[in-house]
PDB file of C-alpha atoms and ligand atoms in Angstrom:
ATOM      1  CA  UNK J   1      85.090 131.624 123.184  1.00  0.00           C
ATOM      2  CA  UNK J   2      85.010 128.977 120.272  1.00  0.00           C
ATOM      3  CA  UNK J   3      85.791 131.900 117.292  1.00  0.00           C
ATOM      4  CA  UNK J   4      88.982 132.666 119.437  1.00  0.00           C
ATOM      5  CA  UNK J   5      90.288 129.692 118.852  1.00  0.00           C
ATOM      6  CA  UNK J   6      89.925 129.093 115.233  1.00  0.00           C
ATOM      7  CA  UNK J   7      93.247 130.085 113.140  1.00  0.00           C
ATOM      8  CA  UNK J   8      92.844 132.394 110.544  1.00  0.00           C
ATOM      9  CA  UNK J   9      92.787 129.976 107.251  1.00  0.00           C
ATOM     10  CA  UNK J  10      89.740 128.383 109.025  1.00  0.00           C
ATOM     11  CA  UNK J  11      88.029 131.753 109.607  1.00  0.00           C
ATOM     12  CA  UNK J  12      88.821 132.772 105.758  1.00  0.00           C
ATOM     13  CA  UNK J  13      87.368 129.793 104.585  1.00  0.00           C
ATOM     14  CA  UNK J  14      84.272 130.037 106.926  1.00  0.00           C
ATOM     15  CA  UNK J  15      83.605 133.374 105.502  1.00  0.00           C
ATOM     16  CA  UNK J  16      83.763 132.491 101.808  1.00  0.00           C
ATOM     17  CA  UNK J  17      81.357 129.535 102.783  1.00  0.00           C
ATOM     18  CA  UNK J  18      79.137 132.187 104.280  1.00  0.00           C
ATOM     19  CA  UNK J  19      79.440 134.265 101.060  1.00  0.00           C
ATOM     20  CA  UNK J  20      78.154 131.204  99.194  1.00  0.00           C
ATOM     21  CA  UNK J  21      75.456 130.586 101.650  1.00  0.00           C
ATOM     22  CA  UNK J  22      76.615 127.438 103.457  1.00  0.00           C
ATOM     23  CA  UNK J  23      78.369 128.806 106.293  1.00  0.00           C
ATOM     24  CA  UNK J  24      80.504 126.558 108.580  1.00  0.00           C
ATOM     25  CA  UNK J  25      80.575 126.235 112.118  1.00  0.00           C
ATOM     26  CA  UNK J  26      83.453 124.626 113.067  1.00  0.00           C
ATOM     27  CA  UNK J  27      86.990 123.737 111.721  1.00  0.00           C
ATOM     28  CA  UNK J  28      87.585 121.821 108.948  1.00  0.00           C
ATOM     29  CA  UNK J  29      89.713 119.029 109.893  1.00  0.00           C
ATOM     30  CA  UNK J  30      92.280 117.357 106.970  1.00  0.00           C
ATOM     31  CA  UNK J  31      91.050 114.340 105.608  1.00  0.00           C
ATOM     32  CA  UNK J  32      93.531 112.029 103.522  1.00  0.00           C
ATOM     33  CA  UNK J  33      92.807 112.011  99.701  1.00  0.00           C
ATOM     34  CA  UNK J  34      93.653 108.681  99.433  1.00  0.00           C
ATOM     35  CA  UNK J  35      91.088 106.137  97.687  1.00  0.00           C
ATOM     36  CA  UNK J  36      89.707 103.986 101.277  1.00  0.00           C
ATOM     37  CA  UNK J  37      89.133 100.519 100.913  1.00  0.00           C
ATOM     38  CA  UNK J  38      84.908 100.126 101.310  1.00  0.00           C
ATOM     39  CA  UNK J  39      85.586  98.345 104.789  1.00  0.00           C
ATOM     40  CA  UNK J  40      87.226 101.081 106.554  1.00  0.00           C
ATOM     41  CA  UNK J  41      85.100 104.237 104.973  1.00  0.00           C
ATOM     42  CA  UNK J  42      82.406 103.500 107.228  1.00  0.00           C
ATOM     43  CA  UNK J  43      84.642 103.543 110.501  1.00  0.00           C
ATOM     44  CA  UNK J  44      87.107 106.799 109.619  1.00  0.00           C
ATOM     45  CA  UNK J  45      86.259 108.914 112.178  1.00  0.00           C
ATOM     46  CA  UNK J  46      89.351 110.239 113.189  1.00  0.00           C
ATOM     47  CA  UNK J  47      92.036 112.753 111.337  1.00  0.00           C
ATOM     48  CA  UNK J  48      94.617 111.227 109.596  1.00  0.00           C
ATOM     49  CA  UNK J  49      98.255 110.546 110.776  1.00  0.00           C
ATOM     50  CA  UNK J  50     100.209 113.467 109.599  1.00  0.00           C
ATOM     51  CA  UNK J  51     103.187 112.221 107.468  1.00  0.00           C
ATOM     52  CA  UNK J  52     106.446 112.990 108.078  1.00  0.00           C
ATOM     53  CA  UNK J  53     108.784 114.427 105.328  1.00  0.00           C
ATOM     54  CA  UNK J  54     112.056 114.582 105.590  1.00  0.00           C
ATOM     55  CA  UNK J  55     113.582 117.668 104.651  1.00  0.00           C
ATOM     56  CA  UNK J  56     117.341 118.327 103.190  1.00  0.00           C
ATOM     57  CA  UNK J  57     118.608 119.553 105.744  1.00  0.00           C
ATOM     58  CA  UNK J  58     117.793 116.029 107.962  1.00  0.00           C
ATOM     59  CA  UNK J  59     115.079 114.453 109.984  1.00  0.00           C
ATOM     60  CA  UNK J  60     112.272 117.016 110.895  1.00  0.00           C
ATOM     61  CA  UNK J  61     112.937 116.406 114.830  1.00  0.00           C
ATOM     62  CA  UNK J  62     108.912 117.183 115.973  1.00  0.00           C
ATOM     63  CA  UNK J  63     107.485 114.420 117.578  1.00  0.00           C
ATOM     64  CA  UNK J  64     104.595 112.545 116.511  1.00  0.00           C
ATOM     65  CA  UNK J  65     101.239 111.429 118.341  1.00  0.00           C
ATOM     66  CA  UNK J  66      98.465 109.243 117.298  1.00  0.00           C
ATOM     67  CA  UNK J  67      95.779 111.576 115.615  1.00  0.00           C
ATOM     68  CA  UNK J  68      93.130 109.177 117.476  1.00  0.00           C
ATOM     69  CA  UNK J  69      94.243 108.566 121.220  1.00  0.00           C
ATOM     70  CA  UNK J  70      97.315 111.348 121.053  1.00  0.00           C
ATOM     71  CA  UNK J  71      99.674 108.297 122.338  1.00  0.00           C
ATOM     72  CA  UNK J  72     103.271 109.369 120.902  1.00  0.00           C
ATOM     73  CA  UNK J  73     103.984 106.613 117.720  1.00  0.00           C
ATOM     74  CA  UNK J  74     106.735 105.226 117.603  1.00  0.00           C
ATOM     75  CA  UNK J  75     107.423 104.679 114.073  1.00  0.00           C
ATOM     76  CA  UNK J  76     106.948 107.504 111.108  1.00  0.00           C
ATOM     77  CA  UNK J  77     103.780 105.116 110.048  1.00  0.00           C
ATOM     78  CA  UNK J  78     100.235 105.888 110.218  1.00  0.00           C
ATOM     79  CA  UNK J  79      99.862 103.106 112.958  1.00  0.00           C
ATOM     80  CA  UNK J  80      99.098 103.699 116.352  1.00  0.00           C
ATOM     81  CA  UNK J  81      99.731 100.384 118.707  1.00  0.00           C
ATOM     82  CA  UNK J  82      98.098 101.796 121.678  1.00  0.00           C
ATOM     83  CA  UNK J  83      94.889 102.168 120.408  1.00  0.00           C
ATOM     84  CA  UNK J  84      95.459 100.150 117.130  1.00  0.00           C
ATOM     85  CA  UNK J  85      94.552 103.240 114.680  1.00  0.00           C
ATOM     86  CA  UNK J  86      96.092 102.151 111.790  1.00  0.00           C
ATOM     87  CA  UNK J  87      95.397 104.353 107.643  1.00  0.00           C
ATOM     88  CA  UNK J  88      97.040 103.360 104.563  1.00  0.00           C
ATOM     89  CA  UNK J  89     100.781 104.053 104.047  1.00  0.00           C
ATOM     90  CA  UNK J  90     100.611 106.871 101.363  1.00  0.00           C
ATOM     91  CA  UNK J  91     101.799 105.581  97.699  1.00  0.00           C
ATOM     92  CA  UNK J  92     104.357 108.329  97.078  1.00  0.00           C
ATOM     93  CA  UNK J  93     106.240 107.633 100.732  1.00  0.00           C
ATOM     94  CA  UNK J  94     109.740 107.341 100.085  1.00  0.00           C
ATOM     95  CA  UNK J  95     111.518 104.281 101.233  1.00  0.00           C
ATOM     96  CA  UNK J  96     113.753 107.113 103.238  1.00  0.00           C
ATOM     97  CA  UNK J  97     110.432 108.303 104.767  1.00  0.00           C
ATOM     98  CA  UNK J  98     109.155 104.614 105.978  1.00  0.00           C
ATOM     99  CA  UNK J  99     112.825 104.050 107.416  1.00  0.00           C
ATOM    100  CA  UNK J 100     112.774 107.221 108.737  1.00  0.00           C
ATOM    101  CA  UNK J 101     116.697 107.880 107.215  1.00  0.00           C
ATOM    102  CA  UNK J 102     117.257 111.308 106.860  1.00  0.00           C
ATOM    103  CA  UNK J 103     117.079 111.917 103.199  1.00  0.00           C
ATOM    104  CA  UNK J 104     119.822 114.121 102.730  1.00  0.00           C
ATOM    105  CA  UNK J 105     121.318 114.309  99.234  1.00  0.00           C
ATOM    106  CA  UNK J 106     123.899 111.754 100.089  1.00  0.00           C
ATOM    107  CA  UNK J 107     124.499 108.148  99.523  1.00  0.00           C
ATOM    108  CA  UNK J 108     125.854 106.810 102.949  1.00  0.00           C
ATOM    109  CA  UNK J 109     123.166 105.412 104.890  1.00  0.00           C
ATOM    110  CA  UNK J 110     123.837 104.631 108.682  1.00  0.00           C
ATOM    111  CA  UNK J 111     123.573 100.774 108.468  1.00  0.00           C
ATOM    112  CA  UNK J 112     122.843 100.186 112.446  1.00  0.00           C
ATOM    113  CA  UNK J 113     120.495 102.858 112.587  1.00  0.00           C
ATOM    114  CA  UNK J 114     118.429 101.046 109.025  1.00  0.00           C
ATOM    115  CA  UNK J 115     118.932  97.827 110.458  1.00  0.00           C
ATOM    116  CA  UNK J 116     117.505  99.107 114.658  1.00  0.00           C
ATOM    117  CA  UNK J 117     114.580 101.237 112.765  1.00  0.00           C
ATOM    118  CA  UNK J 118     113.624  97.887 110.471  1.00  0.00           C
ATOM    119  CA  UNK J 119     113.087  95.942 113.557  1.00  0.00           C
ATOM    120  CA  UNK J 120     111.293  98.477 115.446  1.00  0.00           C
ATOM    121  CA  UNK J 121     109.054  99.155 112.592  1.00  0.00           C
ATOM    122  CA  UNK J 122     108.675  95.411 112.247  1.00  0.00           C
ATOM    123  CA  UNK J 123     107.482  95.153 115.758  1.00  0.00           C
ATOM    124  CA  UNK J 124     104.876  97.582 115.375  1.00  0.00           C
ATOM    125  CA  UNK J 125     103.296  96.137 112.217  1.00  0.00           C
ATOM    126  CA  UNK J 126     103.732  92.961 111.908  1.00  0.00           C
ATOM    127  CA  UNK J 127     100.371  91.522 110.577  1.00  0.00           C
ATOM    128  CA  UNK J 128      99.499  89.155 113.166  1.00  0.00           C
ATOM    129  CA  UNK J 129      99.284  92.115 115.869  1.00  0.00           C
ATOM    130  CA  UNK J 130      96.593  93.291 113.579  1.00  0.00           C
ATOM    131  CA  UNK J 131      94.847  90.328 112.628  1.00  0.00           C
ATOM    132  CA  UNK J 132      91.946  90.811 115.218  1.00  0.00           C
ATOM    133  CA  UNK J 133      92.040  94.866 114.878  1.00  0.00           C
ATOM    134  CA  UNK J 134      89.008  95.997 113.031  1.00  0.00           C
ATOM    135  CA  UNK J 135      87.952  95.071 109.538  1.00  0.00           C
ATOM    136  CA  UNK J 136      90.836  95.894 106.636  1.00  0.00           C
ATOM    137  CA  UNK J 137      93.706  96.230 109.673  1.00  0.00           C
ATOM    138  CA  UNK J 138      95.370  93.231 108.807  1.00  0.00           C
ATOM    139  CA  UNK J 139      95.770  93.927 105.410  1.00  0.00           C
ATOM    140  CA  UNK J 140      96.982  97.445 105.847  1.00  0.00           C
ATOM    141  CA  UNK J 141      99.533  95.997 108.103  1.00  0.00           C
ATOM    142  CA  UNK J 142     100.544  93.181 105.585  1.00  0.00           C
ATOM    143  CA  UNK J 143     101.166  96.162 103.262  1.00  0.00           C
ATOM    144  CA  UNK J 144     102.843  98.130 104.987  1.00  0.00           C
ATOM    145  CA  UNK J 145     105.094  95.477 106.417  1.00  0.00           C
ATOM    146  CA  UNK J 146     105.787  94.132 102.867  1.00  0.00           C
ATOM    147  CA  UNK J 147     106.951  97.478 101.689  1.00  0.00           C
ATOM    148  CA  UNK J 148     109.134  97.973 104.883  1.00  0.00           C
ATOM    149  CA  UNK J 149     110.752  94.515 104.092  1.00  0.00           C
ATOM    150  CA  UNK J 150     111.429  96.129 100.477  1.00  0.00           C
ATOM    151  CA  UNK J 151     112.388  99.893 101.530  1.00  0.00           C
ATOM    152  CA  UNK J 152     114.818  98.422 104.315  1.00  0.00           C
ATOM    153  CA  UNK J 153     116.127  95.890 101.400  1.00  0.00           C
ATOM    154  CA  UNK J 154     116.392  98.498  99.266  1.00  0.00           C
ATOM    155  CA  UNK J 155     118.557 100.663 100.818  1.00  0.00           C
ATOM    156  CA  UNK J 156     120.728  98.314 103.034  1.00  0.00           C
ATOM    157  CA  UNK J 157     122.377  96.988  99.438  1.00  0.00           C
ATOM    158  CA  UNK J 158     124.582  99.843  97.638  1.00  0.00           C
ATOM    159  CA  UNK J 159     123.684  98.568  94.535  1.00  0.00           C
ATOM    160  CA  UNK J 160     119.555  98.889  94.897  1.00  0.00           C
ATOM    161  CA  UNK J 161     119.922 102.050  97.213  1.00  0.00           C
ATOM    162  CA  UNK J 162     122.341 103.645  94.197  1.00  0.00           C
ATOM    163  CA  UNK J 163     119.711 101.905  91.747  1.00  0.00           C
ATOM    164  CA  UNK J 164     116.582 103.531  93.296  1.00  0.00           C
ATOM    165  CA  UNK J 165     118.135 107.140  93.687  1.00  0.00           C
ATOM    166  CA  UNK J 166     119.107 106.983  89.869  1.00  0.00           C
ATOM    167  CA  UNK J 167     115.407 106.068  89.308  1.00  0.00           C
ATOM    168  CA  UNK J 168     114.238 109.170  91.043  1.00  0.00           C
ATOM    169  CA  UNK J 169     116.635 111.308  89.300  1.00  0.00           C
ATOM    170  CA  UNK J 170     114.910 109.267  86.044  1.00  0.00           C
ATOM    171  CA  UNK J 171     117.876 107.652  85.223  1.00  0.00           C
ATOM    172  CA  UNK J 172     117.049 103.900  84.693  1.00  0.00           C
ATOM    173  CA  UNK J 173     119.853 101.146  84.749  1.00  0.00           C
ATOM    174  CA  UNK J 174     118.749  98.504  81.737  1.00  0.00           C
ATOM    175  CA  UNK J 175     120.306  95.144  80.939  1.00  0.00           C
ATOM    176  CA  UNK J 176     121.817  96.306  77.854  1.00  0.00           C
ATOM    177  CA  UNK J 177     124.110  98.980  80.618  1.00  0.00           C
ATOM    178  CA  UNK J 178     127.654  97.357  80.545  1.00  0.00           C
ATOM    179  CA  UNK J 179     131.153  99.234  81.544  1.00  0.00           C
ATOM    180  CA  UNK J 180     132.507 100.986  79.258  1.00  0.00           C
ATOM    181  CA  UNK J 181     136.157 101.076  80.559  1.00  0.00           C
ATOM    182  CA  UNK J 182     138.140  98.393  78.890  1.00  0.00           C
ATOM    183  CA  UNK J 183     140.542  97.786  81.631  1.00  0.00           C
ATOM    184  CA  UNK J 184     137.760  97.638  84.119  1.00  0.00           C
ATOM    185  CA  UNK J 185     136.448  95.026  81.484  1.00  0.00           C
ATOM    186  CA  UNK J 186     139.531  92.719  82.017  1.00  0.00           C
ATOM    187  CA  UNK J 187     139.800  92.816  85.086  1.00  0.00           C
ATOM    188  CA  UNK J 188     136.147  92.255  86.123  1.00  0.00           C
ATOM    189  CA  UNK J 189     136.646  88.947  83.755  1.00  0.00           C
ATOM    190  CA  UNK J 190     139.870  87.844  85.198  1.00  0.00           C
ATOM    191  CA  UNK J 191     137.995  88.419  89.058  1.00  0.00           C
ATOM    192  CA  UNK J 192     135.111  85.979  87.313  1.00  0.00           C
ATOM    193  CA  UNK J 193     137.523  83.181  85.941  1.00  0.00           C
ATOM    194  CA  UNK J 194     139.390  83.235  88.719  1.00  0.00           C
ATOM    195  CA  UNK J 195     136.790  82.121  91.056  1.00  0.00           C
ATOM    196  CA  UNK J 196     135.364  79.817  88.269  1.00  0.00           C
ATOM    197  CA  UNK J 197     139.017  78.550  88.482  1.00  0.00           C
ATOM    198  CA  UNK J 198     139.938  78.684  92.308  1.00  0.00           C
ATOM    199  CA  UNK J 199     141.244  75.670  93.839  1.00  0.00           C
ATOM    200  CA  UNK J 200     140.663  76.423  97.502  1.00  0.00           C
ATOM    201  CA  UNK J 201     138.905  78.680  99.800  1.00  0.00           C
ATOM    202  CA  UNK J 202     142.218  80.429 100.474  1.00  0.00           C
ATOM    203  CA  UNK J 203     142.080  81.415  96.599  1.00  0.00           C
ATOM    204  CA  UNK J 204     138.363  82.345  96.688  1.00  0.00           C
ATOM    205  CA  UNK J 205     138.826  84.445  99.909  1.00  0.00           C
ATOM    206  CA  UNK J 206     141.825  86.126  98.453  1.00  0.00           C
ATOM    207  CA  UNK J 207     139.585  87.174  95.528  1.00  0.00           C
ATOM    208  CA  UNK J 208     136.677  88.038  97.622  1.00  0.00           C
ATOM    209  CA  UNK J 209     139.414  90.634  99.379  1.00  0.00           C
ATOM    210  CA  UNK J 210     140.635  92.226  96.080  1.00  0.00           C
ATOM    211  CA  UNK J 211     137.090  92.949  94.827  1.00  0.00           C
ATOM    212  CA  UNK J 212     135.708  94.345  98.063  1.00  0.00           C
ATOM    213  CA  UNK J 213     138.657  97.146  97.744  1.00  0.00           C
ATOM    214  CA  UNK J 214     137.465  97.200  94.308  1.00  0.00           C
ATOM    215  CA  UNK J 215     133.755  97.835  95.830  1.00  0.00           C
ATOM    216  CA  UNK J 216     135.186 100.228  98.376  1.00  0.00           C
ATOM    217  CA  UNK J 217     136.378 102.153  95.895  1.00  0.00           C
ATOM    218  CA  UNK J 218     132.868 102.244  93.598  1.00  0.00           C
ATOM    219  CA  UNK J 219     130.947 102.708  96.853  1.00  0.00           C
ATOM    220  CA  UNK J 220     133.134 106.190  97.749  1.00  0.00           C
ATOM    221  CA  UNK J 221     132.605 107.367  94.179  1.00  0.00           C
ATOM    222  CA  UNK J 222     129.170 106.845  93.864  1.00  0.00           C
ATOM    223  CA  UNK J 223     128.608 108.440  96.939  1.00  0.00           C
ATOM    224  CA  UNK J 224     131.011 111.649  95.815  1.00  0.00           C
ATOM    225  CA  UNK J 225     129.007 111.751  92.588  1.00  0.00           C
ATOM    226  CA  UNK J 226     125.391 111.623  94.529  1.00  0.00           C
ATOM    227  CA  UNK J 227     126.682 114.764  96.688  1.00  0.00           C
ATOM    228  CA  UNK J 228     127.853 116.764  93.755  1.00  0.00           C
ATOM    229  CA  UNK J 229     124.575 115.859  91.581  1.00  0.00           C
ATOM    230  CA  UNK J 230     126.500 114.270  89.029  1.00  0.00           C
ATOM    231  CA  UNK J 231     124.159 111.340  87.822  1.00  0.00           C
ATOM    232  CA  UNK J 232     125.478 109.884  84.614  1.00  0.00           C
ATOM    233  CA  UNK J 233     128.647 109.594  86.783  1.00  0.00           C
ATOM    234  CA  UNK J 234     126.304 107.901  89.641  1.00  0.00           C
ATOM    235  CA  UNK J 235     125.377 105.783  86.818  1.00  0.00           C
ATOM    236  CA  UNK J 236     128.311 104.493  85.489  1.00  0.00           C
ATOM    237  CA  UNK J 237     129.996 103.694  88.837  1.00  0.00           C
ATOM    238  CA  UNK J 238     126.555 101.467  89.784  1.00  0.00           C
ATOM    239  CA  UNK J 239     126.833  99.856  86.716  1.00  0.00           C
ATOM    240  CA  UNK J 240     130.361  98.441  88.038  1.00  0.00           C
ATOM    241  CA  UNK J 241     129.180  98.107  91.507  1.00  0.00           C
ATOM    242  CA  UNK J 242     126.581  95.607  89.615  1.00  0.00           C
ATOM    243  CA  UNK J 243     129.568  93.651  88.444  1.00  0.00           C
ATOM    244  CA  UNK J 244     131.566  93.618  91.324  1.00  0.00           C
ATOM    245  CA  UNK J 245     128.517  92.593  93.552  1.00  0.00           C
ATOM    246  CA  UNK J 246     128.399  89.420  90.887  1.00  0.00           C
ATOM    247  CA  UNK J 247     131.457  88.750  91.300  1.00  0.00           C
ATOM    248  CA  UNK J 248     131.072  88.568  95.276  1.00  0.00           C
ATOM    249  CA  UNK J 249     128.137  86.620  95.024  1.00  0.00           C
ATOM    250  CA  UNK J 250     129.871  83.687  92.652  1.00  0.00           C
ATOM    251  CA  UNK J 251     132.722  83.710  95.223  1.00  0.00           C
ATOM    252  CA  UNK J 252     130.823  83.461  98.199  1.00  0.00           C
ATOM    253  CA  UNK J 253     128.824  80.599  96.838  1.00  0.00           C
ATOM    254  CA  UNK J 254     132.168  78.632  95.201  1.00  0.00           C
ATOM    255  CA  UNK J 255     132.353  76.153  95.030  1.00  0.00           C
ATOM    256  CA  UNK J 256     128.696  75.683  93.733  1.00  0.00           C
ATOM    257  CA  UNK J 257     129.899  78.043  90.938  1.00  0.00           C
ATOM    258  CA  UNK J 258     132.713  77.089  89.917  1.00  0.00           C
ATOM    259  CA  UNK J 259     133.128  75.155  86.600  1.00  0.00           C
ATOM    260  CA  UNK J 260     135.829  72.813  87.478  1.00  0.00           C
ATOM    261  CA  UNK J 261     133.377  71.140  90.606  1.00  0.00           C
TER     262      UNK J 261
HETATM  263 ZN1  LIG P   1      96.357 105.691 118.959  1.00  0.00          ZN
END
């Protein structure tokens, strides 16, 4: 009754174990080959969550359950807050995973869906729900919660979301990066000393409107570039985003920037 049940990977690997003379007499579950902290080795008794990746093609639809009381989860993180269950986030977890953003090979990001998963996710693991959990659950939760606060940062700004893709393509932006087009050059400067030089917030606004087209612009070109695989254009085009994102920044803090106040 119990041999019908066990798939056929299982029954291979029971036989070799025979072979060798330590047979096995019941499935091997999957344990996670990540290094445990000393205070939670002794209590892993159940499987581990299974992780979901996010294939090209868009979110991998199955539904998830808690690998220790079955309860559905309702975030893509290895923490369970029905029966507080809760394993380490794995290191290589991309910040598309924790969000759960469909990773497709595109740069637009859905900014209400980021911004509705980051507070669901946030309600789920926020430390103090797992202060009084079970020795090490607080500081799994702190952990994870920290590197939700930096995956949802991450990818909410253009700039860091274009940054981090060009990093996993291996393409690193360094301080030494500038634009190369002279024009752009000019009038990146002029956009600078004109808010260094604005008089009122009707100037600054006005400024803050002709650089966001400017951004609108970048933002539709980088994401062009990051559909056709074309990196070193990805590049370039973040590099200017960089610059027009300064820009925005000195104008929406003007006057505290501005040299004539
Ligand atoms: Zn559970």
């Amino acid at each position: 009754m119990f041999r019908s049940t066990v798939t056929t990977a299982t029954r291979r690997v029971c036989l070799t174990s025979f072979v060798r003379g330590t047979a096995i007499t019941k499935p091997i579950r999957s344990y996670s080959l990540l290094p445990r902290t000393p205070s939670t080795l002794h209590r892993r008794t159940t499987p581990t969550f299974v992780w979901r990746r996010y294939e090209s093609s868009g979110a991998n639809p199955s539904a998830k359950s808690c690998p220790s009381c079955g309860a559905p989860l309702p975030t893509n993180l290895p923490a369970c807050p029905s029966c507080f269950e809760i394993q380490p986030l794995p290191q290589d977890a991309s910040l598309y995973e924790i969000m759960e953003i469909p990773e497709d090979v595109r740069f637009d990001v859905d900014e209400d869906l980021l911004k509705r998963n980051f507070r669901q996710i946030q309600r789920v693991i926020h430390p103090d729900k797992w202060s009084s959990k079970g020795p090490g659950a607080y500081e799994l939760a702190a952990e994870m919660s920290s590197r939700v606060n930096k995956a949802y940062k991450t990818l909410l700004n253009p700039y860091t979301r274009a940054e981090y893709l060009l990093q996993k393509e291996g393409l690193e932006i360094s301080e030494s990066d500038g634009v190369q087009d002279p024009e752009l050059i000019t009038e990146i400067l002029e956009l600078r000393m004109a808010v260094e030089e604005a008089e009122s917030q009707e100037d600054v606004d006005e400024i803050r409107a002709e650089n966001a087209d400017n951004i609108k612009v970048v933002i539709d070109n980088i994401s062009t570039y990051v559909e056709g695989g074309n990196w070193e254009a990805v590049k370039r085009e973040t590099i200017k985003l960089k610059y027009m994102q300064g820009i925005d920044a000195a104008a929406e803090a003007w006057p505290n920037t501005a040299n004539n106040h």
